JSON list of C-alpha atoms in Angstrom, two decimals:
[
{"chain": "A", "resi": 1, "resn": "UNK", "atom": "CA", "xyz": [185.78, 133.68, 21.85]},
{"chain": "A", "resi": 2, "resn": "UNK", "atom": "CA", "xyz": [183.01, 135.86, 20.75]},
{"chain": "A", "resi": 3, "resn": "UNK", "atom": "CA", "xyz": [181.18, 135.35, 17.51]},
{"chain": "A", "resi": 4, "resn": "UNK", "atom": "CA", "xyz": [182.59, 139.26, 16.45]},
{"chain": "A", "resi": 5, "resn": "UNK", "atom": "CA", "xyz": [186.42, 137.77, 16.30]},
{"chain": "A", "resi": 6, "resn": "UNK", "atom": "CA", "xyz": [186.16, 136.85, 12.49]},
{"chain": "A", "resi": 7, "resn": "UNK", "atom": "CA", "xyz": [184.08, 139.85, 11.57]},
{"chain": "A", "resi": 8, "resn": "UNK", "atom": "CA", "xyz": [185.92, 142.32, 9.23]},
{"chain": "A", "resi": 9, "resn": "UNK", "atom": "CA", "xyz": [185.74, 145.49, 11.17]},
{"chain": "A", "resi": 10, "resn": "UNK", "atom": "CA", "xyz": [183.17, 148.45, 10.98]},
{"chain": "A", "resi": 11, "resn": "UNK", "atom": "CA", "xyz": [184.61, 151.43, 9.09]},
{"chain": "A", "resi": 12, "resn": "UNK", "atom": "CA", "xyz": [185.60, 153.92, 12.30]},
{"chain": "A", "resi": 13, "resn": "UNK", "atom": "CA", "xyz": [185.66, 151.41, 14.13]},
{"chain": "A", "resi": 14, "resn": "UNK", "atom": "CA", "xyz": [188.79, 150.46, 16.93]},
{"chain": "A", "resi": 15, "resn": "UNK", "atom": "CA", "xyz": [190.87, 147.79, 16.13]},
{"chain": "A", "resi": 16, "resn": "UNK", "atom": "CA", "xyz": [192.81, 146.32, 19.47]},
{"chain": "A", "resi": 17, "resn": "UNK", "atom": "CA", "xyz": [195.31, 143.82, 18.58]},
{"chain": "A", "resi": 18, "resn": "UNK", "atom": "CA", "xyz": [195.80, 141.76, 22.39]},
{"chain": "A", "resi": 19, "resn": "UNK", "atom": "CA", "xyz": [198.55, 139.19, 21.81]},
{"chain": "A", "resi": 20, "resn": "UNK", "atom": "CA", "xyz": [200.11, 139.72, 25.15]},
{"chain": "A", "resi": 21, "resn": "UNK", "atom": "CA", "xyz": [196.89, 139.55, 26.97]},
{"chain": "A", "resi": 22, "resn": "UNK", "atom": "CA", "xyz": [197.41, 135.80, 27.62]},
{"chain": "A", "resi": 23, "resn": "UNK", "atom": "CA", "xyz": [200.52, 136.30, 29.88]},
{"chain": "A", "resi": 24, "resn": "UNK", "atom": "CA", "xyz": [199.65, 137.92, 33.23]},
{"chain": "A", "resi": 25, "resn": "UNK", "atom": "CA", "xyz": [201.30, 141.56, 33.92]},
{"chain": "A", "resi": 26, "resn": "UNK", "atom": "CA", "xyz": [203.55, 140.34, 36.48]},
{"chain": "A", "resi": 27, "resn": "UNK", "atom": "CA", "xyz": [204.75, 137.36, 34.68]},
{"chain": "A", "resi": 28, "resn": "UNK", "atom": "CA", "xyz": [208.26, 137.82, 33.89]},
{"chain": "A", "resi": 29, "resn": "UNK", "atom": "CA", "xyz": [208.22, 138.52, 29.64]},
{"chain": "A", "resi": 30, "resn": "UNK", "atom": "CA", "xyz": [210.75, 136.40, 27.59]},
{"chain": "A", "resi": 31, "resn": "UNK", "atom": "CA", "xyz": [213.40, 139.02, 27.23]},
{"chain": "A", "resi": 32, "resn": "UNK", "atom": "CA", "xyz": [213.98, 139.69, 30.79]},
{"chain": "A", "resi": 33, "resn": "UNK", "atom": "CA", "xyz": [216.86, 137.74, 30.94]},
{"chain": "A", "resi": 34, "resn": "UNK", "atom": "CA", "xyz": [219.42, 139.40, 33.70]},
{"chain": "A", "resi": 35, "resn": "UNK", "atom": "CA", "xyz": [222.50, 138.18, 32.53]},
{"chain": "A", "resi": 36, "resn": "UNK", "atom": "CA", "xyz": [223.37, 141.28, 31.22]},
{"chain": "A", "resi": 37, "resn": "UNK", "atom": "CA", "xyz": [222.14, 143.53, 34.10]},
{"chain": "A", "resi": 38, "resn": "UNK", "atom": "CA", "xyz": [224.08, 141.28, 36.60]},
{"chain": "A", "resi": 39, "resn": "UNK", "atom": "CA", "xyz": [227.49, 141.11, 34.09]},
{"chain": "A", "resi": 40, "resn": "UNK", "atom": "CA", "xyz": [226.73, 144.75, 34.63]},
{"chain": "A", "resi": 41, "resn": "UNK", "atom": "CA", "xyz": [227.06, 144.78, 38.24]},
{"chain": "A", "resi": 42, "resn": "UNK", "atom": "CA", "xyz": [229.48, 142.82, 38.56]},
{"chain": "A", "resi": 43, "resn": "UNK", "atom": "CA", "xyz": [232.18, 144.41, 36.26]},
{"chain": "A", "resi": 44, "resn": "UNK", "atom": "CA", "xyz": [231.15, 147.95, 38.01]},
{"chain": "A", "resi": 45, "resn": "UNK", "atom": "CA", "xyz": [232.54, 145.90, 41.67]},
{"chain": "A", "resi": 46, "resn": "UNK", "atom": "CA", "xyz": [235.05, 144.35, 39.55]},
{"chain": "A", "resi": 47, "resn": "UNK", "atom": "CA", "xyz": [236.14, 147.85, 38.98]},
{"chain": "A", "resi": 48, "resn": "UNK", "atom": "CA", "xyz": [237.99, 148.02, 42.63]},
{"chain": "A", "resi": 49, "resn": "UNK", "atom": "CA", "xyz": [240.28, 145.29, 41.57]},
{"chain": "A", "resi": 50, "resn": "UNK", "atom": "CA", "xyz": [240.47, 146.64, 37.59]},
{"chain": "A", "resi": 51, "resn": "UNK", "atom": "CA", "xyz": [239.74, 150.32, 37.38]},
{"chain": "A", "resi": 52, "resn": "UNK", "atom": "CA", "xyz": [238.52, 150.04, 33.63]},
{"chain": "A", "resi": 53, "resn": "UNK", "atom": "CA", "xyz": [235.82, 147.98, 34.13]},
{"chain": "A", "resi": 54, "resn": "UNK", "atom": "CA", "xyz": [233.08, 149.77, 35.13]},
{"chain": "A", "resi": 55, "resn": "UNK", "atom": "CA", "xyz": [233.44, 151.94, 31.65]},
{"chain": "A", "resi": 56, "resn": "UNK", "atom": "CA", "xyz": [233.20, 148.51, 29.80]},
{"chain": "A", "resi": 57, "resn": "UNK", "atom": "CA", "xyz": [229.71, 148.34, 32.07]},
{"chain": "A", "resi": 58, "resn": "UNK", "atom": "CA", "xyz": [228.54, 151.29, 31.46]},
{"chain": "A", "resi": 59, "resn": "UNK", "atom": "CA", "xyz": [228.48, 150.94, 27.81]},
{"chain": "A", "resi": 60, "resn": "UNK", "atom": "CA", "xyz": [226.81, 147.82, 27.74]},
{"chain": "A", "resi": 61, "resn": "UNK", "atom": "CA", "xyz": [224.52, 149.45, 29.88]},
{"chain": "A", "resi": 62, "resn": "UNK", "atom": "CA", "xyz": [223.87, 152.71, 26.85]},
{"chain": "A", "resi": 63, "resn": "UNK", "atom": "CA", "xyz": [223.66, 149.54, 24.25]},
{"chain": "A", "resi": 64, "resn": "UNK", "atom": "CA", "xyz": [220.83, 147.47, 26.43]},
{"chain": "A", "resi": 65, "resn": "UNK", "atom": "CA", "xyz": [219.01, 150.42, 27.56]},
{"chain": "A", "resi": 66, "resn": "UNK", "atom": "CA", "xyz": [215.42, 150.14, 26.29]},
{"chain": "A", "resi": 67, "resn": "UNK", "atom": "CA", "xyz": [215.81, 146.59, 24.69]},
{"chain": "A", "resi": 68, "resn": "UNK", "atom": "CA", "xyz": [213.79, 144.88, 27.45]},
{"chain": "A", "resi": 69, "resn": "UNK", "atom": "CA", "xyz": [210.87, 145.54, 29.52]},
{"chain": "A", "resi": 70, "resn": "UNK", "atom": "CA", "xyz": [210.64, 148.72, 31.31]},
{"chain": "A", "resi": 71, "resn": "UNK", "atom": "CA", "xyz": [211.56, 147.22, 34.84]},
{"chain": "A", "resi": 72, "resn": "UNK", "atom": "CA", "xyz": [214.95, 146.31, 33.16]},
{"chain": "A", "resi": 73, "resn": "UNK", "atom": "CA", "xyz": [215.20, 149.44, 31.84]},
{"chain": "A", "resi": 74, "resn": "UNK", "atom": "CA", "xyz": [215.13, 151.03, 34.68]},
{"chain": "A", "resi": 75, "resn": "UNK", "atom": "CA", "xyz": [218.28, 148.85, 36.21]},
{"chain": "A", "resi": 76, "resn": "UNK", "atom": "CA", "xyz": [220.33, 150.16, 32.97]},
{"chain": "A", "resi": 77, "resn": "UNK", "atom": "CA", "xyz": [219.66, 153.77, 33.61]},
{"chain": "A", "resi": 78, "resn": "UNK", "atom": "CA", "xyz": [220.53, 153.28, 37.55]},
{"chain": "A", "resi": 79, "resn": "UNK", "atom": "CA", "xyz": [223.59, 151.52, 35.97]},
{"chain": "A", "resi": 80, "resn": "UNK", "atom": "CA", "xyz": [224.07, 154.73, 33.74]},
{"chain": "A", "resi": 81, "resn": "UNK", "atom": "CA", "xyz": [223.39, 156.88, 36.76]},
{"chain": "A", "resi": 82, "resn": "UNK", "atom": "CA", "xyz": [225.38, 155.44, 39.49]},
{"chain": "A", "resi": 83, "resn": "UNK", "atom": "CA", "xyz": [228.37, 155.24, 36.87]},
{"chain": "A", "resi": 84, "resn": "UNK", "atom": "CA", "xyz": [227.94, 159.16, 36.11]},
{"chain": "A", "resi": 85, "resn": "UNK", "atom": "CA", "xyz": [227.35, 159.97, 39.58]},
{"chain": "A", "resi": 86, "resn": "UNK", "atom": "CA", "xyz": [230.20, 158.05, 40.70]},
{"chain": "A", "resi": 87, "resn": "UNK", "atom": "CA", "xyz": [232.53, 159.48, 38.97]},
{"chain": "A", "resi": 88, "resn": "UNK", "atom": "CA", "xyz": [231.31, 163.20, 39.45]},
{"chain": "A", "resi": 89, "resn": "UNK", "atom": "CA", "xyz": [231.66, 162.08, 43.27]},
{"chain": "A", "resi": 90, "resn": "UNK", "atom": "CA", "xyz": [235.00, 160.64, 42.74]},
{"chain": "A", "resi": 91, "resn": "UNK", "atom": "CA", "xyz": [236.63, 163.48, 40.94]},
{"chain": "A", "resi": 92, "resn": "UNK", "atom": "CA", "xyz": [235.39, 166.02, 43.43]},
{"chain": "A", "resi": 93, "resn": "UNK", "atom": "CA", "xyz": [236.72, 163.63, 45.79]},
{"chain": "A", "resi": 94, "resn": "UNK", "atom": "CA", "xyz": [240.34, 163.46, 44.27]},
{"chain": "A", "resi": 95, "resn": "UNK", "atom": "CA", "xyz": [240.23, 167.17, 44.28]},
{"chain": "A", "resi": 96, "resn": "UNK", "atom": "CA", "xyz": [239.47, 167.18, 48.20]},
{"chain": "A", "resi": 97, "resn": "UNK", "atom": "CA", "xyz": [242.46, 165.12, 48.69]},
{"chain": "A", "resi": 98, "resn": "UNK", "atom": "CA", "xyz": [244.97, 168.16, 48.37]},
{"chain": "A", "resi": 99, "resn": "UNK", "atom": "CA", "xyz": [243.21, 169.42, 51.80]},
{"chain": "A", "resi": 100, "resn": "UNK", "atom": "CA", "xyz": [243.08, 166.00, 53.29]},
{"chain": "A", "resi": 101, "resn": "UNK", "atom": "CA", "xyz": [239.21, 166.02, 53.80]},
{"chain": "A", "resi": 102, "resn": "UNK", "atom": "CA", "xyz": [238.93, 163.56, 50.23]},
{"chain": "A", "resi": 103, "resn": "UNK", "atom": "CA", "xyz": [240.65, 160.29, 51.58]},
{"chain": "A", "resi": 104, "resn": "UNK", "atom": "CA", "xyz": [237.52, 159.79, 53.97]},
{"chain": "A", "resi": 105, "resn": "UNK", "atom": "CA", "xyz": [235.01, 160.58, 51.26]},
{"chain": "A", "resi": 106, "resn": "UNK", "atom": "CA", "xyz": [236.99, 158.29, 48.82]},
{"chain": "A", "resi": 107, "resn": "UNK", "atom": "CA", "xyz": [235.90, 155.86, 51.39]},
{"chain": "A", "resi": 108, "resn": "UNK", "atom": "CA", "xyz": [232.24, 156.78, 51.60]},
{"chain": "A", "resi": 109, "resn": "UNK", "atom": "CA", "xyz": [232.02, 156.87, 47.83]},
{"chain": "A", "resi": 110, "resn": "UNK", "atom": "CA", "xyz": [233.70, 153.11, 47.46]},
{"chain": "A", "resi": 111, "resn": "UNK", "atom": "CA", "xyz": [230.50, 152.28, 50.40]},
{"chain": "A", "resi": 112, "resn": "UNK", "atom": "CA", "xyz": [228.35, 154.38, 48.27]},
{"chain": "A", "resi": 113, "resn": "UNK", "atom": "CA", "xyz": [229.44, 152.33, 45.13]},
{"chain": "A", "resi": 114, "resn": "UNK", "atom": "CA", "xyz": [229.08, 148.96, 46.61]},
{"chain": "A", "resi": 115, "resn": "UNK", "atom": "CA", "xyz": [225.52, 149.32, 48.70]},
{"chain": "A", "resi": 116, "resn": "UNK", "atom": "CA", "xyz": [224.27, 151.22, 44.90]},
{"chain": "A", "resi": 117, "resn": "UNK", "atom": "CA", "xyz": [225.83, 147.78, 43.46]},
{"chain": "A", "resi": 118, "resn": "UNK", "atom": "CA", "xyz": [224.27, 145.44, 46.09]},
{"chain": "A", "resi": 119, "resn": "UNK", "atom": "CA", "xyz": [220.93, 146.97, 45.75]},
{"chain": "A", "resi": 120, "resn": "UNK", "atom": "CA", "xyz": [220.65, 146.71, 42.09]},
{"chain": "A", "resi": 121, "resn": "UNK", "atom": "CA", "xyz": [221.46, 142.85, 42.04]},
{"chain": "A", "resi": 122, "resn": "UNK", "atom": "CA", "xyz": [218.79, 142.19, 44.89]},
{"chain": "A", "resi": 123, "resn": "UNK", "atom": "CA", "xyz": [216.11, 144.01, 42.49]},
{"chain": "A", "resi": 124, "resn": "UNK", "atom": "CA", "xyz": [217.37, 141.87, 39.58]},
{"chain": "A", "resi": 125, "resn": "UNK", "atom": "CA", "xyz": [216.91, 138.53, 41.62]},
{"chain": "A", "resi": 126, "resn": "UNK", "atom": "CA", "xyz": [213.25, 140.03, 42.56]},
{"chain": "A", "resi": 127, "resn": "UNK", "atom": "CA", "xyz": [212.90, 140.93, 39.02]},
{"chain": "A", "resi": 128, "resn": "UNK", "atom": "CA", "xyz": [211.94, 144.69, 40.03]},
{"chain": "A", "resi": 129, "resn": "UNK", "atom": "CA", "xyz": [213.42, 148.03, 39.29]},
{"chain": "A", "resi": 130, "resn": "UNK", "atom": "CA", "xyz": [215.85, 149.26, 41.76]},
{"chain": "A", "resi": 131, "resn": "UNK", "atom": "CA", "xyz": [213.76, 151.95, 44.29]},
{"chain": "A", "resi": 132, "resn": "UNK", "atom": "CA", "xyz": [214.99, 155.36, 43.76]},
{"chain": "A", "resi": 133, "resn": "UNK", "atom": "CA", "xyz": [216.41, 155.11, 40.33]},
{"chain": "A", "resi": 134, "resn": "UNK", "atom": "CA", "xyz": [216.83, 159.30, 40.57]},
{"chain": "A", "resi": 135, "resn": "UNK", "atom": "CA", "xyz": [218.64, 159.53, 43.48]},
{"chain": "A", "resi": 136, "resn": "UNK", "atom": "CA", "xyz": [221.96, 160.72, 44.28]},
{"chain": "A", "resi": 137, "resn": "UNK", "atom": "CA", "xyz": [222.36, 159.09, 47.27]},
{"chain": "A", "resi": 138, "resn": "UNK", "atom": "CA", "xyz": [221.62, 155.62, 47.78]}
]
């Protein structure tokens, strides 16, 4: 420590208050626990089995959304996203059945759903934000 730490400051001068700079950037922080990103995931594929679980994910997803560190942020609004997208893509979808063409992209959306799914867990258990957050493909 320099002999300046337990001066009062000069007037104009620039105060910088560095409590975090003793834990390293790419140290994990203390509230990125993904519990609740993987819960997350998991009710969304739990969805194919119960249909109303991916809502009950999505809005744990709006309540967590910038409560953690921006990486973790980033897996709630591709949480938010593929939820939104997904059911834009299903609804066209169940339109297209009427002329037969939906039933196959049904399909591709549940593939869609899963590999979007799959992706966000392996970021979680690398503790980095999903690639391609804006995307509306995979």
């Amino acid at each position: 420590m320099s002999d300046n730490a337990n001066k009062p400051p000069l007037e104009g001068e620039v105060i910088s208050d560095n409590t975090t700079s003793e834990q390293p950037s790419g140290e994990q922080s203390p509230h990125a626990d993904t519990t609740i990103a993987m819960v997350i995931y998991a009710l969304y594929l739990a969805s194919f089995v119960v249909g109303f679980t991916s809502l009950i994910g999505v809005i744990i997803a709006y309540v967590y959304r910038g409560k953690g560190p921006e990486w973790m942020d980033e897996h709630y609004r591709y949480q938010i996203r593929t939820f939104w997208m997904g059911l834009l893509y299903a609804s066209v979808a169940t339109l297209l059945t009427l002329v037969l063409i939906g039933f196959p992209l049904l399909l591709a959306l549940a593939i869609w759903f899963i590999v979007r799914c799959v992706k966000g867990f392996k970021g979680l258990q690398e503790k980095r934000a999903p690639s391609n957050v804006d995307s509306w493909l995979i």
